[in-house]
Amino acid sequence: ERRRELVKQCKNYAEEARVAVRKARQDANAALDRCVKDDNLPEDDERRAQAEVQKLLDALAREPRHYRLFYLLSLYTGCRRGELCALQWSDFIFRKDSLLLTISRSRSNVAGKGIVEGSTKNGRSREIYLSGDLCGIIRSYHYRKKMEAERARRKLSPYLFTDEHGQLIHPDTFTKRLRKIYESIGFPKEYHLHTLRHYFVTALLHCGVDKQTVADLVGHGDTGFLERTYCHPQQAQKEQAADTMLTVL
């Protein structure tokens, strides 16, 4: 009886997950459209970004659940690889229309020590609000993992990203898998896992989110790194204006 109930719930959450993936595509495209409307992103760049996001989400829909969720969270939270690998079910608080995620630890490969779990890169925890659309994906994944554990007659791991035996997945596994996905859909060789984090930051900046808020969301102590690494939303337009004036003069 318990198994039948879990199967029924899994089917319901699986349908929610499919709807959420479709909604994620729509939200990503809508956000990029707003950037163009606000003159924060050139139209050609917007079309290219939309095409790449669409292609990647289509590819992720065909991936095993743990890979799909890992890369979606990377894309929509900007979290570092080690932070995602260290996620536990207790880090999520489900609310009526949203999901609150607390990032407080990281799992990294340390030379001579192997995989070590510790604090985040800046030693601080942070909170990220996720759209309610992602709840279906996470709930479906949670029930799948519960069923997997019950079949194996073991306890559910407190960690999200485990293999079929309940063992933690090595961080490098996610990096290597994404490279294969990129290759299969014709993305440049320069793209890597950190590219998803880069996309998250760039999209927020181009859509007018202030730098301090973006820095807080991705776990930077201040805006200095963003200012050194990412182009300000209006910088390209300013450079173009300068070139125009040179031509006129």
PDB file of C-alpha atoms in Angstrom, residues 108-117:
ATOM      1  CA  SER A 108      35.673  20.185  -2.801  1.00  0.00           C
ATOM      2  CA  ASN A 109      38.563  18.097  -4.055  1.00  0.00           C
ATOM      3  CA  VAL A 110      41.591  19.012  -1.908  1.00  0.00           C
ATOM      4  CA  ALA A 111      45.054  17.877  -3.016  1.00  0.00           C
ATOM      5  CA  GLY A 112      46.336  15.087  -0.767  1.00  0.00           C
ATOM      6  CA  LYS A 113      43.050  14.850   1.139  1.00  0.00           C
ATOM      7  CA  GLY A 114      40.462  13.888  -1.451  1.00  0.00           C
ATOM      8  CA  ILE A 115      36.909  15.228  -1.133  1.00  0.00           C
ATOM      9  CA  VAL A 116      36.549  17.495   1.877  1.00  0.00           C
ATOM     10  CA  GLU A 117      33.374  19.139   3.139  1.00  0.00           C
TER      11      GLU A 117
END
